[in-house]
Tab-separated table of C-alpha atoms in Angstrom:
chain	number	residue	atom	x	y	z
A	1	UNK	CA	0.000	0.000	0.000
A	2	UNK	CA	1.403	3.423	-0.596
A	3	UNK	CA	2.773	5.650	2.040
A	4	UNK	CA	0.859	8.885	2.525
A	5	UNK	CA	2.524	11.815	1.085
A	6	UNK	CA	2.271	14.829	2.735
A	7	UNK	CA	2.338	18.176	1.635
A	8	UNK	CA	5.381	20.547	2.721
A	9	UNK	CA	4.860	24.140	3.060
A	10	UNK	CA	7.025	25.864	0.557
A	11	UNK	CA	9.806	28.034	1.550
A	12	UNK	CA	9.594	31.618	0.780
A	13	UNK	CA	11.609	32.052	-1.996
A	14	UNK	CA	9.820	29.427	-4.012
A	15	UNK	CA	6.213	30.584	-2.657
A	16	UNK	CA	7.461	34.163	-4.299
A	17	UNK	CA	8.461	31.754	-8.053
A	18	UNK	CA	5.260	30.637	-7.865
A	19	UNK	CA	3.679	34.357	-7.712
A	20	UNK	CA	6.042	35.674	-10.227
A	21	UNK	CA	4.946	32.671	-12.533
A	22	UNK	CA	0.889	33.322	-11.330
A	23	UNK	CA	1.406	37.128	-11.974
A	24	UNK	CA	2.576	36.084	-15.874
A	25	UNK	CA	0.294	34.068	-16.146
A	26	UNK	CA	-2.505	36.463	-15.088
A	27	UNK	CA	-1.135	39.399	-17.652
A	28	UNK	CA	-1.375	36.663	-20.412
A	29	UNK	CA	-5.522	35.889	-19.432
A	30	UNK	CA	-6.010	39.452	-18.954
A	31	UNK	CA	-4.605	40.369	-22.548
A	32	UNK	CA	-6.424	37.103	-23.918
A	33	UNK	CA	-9.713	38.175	-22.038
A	34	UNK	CA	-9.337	41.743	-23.852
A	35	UNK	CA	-8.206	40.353	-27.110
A	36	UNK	CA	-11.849	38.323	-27.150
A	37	UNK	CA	-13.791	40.956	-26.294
A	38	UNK	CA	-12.444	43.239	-28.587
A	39	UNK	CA	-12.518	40.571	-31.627
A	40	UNK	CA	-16.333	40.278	-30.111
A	41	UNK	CA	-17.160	44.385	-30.331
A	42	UNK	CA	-15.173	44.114	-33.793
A	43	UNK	CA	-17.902	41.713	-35.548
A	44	UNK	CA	-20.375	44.323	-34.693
A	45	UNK	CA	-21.228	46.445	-37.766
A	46	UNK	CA	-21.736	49.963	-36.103
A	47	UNK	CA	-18.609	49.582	-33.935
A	48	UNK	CA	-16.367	48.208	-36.525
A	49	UNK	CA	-18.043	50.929	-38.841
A	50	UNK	CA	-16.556	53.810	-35.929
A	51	UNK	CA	-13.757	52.228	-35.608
A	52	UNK	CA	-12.578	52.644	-38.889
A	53	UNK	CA	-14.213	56.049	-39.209
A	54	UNK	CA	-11.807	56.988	-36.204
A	55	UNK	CA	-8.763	55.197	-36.752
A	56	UNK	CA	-8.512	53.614	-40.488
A	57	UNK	CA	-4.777	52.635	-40.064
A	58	UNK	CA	-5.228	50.569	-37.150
A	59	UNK	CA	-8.526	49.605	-37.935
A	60	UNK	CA	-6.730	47.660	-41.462
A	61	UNK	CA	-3.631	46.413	-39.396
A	62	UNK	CA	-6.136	44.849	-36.588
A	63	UNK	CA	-8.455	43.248	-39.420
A	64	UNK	CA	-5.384	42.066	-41.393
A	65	UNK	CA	-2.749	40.780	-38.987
A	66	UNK	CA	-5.320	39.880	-35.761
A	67	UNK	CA	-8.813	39.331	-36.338
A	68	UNK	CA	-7.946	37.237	-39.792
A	69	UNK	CA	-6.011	34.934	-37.630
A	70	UNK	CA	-7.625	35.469	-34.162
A	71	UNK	CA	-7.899	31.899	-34.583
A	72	UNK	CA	-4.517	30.767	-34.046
A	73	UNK	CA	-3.689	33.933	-31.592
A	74	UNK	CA	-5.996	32.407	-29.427
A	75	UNK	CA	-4.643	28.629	-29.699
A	76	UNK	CA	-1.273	30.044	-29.188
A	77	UNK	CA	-2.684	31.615	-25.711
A	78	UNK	CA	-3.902	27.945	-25.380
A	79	UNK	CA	-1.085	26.557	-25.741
A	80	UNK	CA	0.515	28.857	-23.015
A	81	UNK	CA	-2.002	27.666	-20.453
A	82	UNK	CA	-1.927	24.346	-21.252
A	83	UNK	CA	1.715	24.565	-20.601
A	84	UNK	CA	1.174	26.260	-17.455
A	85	UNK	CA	-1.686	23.412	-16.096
A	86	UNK	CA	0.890	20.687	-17.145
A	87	UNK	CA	3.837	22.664	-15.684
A	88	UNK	CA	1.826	23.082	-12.209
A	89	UNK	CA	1.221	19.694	-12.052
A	90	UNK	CA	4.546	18.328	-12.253
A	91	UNK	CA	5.639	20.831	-9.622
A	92	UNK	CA	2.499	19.803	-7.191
A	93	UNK	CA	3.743	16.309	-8.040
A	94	UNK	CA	7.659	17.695	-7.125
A	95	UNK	CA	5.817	19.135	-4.148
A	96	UNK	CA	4.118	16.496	-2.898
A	97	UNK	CA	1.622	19.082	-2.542
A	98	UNK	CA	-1.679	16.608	-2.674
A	99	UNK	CA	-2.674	13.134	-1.269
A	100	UNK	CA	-2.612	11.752	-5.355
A	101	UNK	CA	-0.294	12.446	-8.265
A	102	UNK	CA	-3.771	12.980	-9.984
A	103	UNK	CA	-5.304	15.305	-7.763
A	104	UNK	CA	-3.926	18.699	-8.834
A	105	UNK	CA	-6.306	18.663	-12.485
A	106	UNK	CA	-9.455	18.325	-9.903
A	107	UNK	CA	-8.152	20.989	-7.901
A	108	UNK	CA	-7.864	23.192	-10.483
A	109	UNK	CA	-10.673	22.253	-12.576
A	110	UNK	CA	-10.915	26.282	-13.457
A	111	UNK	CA	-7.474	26.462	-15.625
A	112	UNK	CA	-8.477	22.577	-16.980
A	113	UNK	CA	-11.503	24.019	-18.232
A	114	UNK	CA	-10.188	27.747	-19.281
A	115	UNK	CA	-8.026	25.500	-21.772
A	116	UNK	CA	-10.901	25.020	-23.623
A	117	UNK	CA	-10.716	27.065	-26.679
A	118	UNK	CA	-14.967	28.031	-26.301
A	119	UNK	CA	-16.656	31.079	-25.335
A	120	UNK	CA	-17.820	30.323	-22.172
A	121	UNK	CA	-14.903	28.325	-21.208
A	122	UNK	CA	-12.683	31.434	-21.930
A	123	UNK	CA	-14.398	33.023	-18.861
A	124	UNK	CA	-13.040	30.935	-16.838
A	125	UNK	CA	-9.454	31.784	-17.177
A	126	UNK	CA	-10.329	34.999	-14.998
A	127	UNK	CA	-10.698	32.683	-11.928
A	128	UNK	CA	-6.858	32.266	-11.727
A	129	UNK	CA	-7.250	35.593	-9.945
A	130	UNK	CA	-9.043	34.248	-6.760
A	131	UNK	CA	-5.656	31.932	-6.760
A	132	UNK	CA	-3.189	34.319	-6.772
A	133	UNK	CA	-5.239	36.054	-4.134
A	134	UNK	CA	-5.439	33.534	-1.755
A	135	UNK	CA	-1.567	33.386	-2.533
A	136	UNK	CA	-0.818	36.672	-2.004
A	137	UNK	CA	-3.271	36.758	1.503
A	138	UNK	CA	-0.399	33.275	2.340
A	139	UNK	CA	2.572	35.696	2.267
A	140	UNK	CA	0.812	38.047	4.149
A	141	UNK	CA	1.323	40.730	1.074
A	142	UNK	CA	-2.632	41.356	1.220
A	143	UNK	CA	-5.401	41.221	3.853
A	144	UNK	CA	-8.282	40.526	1.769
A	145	UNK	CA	-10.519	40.721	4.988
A	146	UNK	CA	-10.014	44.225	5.042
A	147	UNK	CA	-11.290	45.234	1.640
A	148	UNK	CA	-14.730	46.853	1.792
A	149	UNK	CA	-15.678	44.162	-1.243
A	150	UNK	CA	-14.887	41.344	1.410
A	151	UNK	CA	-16.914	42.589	3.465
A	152	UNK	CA	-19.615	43.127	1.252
A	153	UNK	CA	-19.049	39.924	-0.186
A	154	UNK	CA	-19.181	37.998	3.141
A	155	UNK	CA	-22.149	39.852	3.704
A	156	UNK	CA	-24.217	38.916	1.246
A	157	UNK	CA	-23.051	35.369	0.822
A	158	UNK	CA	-24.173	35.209	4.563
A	159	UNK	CA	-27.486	36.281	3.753
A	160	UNK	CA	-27.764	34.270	0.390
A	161	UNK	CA	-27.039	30.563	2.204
A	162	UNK	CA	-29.100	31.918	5.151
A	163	UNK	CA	-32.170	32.372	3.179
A	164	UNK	CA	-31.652	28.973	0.979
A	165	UNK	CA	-31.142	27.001	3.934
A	166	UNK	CA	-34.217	28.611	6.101
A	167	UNK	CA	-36.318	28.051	3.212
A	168	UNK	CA	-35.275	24.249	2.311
A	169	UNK	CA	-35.585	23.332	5.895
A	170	UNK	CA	-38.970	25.005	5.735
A	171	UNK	CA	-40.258	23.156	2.739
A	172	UNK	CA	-39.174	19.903	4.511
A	173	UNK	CA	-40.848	20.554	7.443
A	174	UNK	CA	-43.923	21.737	5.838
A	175	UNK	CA	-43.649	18.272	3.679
A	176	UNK	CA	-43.349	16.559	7.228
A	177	UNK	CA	-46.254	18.186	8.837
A	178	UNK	CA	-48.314	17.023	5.524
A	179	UNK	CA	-47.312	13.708	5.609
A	180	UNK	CA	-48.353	13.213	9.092
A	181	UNK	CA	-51.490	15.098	8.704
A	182	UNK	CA	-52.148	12.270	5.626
A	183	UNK	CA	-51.591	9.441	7.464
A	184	UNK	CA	-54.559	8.012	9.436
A	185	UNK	CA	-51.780	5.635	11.416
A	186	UNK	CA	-48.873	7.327	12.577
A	187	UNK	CA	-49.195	6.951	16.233
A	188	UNK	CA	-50.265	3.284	15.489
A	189	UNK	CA	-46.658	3.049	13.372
A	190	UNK	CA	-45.065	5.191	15.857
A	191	UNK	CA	-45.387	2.366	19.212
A	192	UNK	CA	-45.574	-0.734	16.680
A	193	UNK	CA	-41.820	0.521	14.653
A	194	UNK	CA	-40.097	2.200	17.251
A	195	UNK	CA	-41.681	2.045	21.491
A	196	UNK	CA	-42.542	-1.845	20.631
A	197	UNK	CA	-39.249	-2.876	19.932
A	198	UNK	CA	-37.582	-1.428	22.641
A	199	UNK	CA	-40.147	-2.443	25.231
A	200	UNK	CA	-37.892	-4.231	27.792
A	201	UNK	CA	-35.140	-1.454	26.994
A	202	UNK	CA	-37.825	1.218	28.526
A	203	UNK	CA	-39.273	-0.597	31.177
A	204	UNK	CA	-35.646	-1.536	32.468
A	205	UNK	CA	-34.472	1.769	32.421
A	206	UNK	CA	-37.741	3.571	33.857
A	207	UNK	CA	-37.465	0.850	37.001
A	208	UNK	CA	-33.964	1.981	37.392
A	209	UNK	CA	-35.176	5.458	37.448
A	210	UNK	CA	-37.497	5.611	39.865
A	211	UNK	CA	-35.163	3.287	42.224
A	212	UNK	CA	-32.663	6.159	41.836
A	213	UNK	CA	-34.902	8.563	41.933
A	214	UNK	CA	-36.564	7.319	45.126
A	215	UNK	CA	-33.102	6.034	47.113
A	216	UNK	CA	-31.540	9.677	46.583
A	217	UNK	CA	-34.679	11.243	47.529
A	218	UNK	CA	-34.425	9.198	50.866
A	219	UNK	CA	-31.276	9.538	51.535
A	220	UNK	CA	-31.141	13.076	51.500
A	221	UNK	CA	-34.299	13.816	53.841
A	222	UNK	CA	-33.947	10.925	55.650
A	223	UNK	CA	-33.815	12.806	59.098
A	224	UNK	CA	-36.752	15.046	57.956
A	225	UNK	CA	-38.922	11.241	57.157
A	226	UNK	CA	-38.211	9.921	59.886
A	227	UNK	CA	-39.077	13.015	62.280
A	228	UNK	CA	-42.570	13.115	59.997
A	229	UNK	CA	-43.284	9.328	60.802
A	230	UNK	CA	-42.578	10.148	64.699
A	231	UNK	CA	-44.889	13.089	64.419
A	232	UNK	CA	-47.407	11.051	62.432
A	233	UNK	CA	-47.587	8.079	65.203
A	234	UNK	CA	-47.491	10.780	67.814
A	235	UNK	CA	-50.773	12.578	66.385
A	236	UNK	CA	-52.455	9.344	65.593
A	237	UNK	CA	-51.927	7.788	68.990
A	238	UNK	CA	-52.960	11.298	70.965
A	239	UNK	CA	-56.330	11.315	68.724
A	240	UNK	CA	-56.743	7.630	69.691
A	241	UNK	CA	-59.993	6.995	72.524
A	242	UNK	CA	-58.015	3.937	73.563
A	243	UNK	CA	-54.808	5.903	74.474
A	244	UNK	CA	-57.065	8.651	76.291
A	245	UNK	CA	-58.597	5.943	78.379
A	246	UNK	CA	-55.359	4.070	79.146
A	247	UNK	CA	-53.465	7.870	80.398
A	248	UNK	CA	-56.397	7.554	83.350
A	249	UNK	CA	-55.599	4.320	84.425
A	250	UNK	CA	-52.677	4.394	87.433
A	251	UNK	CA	-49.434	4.143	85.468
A	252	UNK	CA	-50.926	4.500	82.025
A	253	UNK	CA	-49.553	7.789	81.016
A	254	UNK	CA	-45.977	6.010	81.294
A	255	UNK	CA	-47.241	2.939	79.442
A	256	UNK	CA	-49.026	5.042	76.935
A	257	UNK	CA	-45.844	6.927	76.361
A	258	UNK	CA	-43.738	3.581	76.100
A	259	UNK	CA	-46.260	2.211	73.324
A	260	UNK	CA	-45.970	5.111	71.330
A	261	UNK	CA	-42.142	5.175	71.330
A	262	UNK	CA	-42.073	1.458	70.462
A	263	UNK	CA	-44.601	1.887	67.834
A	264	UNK	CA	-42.912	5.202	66.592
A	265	UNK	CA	-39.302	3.215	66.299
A	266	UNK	CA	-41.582	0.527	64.804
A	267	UNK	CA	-42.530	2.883	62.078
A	268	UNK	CA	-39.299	4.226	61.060
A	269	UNK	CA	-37.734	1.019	61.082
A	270	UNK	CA	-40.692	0.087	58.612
A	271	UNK	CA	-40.211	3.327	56.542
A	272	UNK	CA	-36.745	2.636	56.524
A	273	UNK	CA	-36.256	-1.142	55.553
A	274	UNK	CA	-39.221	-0.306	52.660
A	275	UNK	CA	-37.038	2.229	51.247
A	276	UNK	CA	-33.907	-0.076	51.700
A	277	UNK	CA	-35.394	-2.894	49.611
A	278	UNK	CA	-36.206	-0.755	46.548
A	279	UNK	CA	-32.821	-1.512	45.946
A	280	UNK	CA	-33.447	-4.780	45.819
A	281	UNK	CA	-33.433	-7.269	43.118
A	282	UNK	CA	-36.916	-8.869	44.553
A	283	UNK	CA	-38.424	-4.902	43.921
A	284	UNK	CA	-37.014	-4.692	40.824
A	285	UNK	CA	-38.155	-7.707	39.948
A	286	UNK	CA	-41.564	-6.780	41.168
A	287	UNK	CA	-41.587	-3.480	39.412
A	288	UNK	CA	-40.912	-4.629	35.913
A	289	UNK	CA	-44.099	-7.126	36.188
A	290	UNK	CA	-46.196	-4.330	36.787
A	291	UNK	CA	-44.508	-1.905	34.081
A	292	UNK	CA	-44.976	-4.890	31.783
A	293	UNK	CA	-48.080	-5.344	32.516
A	294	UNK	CA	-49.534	-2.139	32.591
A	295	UNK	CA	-47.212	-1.021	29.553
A	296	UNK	CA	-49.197	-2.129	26.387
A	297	UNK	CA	-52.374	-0.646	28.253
A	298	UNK	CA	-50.296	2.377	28.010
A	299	UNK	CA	-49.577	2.793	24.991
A	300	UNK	CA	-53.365	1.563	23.623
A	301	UNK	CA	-53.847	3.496	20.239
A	302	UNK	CA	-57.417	4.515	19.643
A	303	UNK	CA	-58.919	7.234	16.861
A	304	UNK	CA	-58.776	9.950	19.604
A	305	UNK	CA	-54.535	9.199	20.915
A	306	UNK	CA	-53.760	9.550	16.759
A	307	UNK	CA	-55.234	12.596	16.404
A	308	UNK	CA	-53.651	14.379	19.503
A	309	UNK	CA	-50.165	12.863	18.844
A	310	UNK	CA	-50.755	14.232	15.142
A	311	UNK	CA	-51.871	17.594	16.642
A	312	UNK	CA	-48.475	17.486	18.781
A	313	UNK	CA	-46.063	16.613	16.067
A	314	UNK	CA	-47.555	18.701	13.333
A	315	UNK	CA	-47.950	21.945	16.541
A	316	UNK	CA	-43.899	20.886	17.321
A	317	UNK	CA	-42.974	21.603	14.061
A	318	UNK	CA	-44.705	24.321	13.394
A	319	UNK	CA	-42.572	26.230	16.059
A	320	UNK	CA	-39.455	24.764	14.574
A	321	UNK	CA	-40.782	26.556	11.214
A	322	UNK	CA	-41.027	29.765	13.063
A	323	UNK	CA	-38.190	29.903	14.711
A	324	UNK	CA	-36.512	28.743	11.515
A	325	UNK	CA	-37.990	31.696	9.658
A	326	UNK	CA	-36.474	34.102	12.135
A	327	UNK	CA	-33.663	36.053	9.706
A	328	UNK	CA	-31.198	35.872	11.763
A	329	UNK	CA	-28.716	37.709	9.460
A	330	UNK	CA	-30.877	41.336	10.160
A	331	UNK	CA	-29.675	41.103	13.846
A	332	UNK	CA	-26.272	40.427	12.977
A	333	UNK	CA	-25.733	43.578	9.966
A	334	UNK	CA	-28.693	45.841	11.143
């Protein structure tokens, strides 16, 4: 397998070749560029017409020597940027400056395609501009984030992919809220595709909730339950007719007192073992019989459960679609 070639960063000197070489290069699509447009105003009868009105020397020498054999002029600039695409591969390929020997046509796909000797392929050739920016932004000749047109640029592309993307996601969830409204059995689908399958997954993990849930809540007020059960027993026993009666017997008041201690300690040791054995395997046991019992009760789908789980989904989105359609872009440049 072969190794993975990295690309080096290139030391000044040659990073300053390459601009002198993109700056050539950039004179030759400029004059090319001008060249067609020129040969393109000079097929137009009026202008041609002035232009020999105004200058009949040059207007003779241009038709004779240029425009004759515009033809070959402009293979000739071909030829110059084909030699510059093939001479910018080999030196990626020198470089090691991508993953693949094959990579560098790809990655510049604009000078491939400005080789093509047609119209709209000519065009093109101008994009060897945005290269020689980025490399002049590299070598820190240039701060292109400072240029009012960046900024406007940036602005505006902000806003552009803002918009697109607010509006595809609200198409899609406009097609959601349709499809939901269509469909007479999405709730039904709903517990039978996705709750129905993971049935013993939920009822396992709500048991071990509410044993977590109810072992914390214990042992952080433990002190304050148990004072609550001795108040409880206290209350209960004092509104008891029994206990009244058995304070007016000789020595009752004491024995009164000692059977509502024992039966207080008898409480908390009651409130405390039950919350003890929630922990235990027995309650969890004894828990997940009565989840599983009770569960496909629970999730019984009648004509009335599909229309308010339709009514939630479709509501749901609808707030998604509004916050969506928020433009967020006129808080940032207002």
């Amino acid at each position: 397998m072969p190794s993975r070639r990295v690309s080096r960063p290139l030391s000044p000197g040659l990073e300053r070749l390459h601009l002198v070489w993109d700056l050539l290069i950039i004179v030759l699509v400029v004059v090319n560029l001008a060249l067609l447009l020129f040969d393109a105003l000079f097929l137009l009868g009026p202008l041609n017409a002035a232009f020999a009105a105004v200058a009949p020397g040059l207007h003779g020498i241009y038709d004779r020597h240029i425009h004759e054999n515009f033809v070959e002029i402009d293979l000739l600039f071909v030829a110059l940027f084909v030699l510059d695409v093939l001479l910018g591969w080999a030196v990626a390929i020198a470089e090691r400056r991508y993953h693949r020997w094959f990579f560098y046509p790809f990655v510049h796909w604009y000078d491939v395609l400005g080789c093509i000797p047609v119209g709209g392929f000519r065009l093109l050739r101008i994009l060897r501009v945005i290269s020689l920016l980025g490399r002049l932004q590299r070598l820190g000749l240039i701060d292109v984030r400072r240029w009012r047109l960046y900024a406007v640029y940036t602005k505006y592309y902000d806003i552009f992919f803002e918009e697109l993307s607010d509006r595809v996601a609200i198409r899609l969830l406009g097609n959601m809220q349709e499809q939901i409204r269509s469909n007479d059995s999405f709730s039904t689908r709903v517990v039978d595709q996705v709750v129905m399958p993971r049935k013993q997954q939920l009822i396992h993990e709500l048991t071990r909730r509410l044993e977590e849930m109810t072992g914390n809540a214990y042992a952080r007020n433990r002190d304050d339950t148990m004072r609550y059960v001795s108040s409880l027993v206290s209350r209960t026993v004092a509104e008891s007719q029994e206990m009244k009666r058995l304070r007016r017997l000789p020595m009752g008041d004491t024995l009164a007192r000692s059977m509502e201690a024992s039966m207080s300690d008898l409480a908390c040791r009651l409130v405390h073992e039950a919350m003890v054995g929630l922990r235990s395997p027995e309650f969890t046991a004894l828990v997940e019989r009565l989840a599983d019992s009770g569960f496909d009760t629970w999730l019984q789908v009648d004509e009335h459960t599909d229309r308010v789980t339709e009514q939630v989904l479709v509501d749901m989105l609808e707030l998604v679609k509004e916050q969506i359609a928020v433009k967020q872009w006129r808080r940032r440049y207002d």
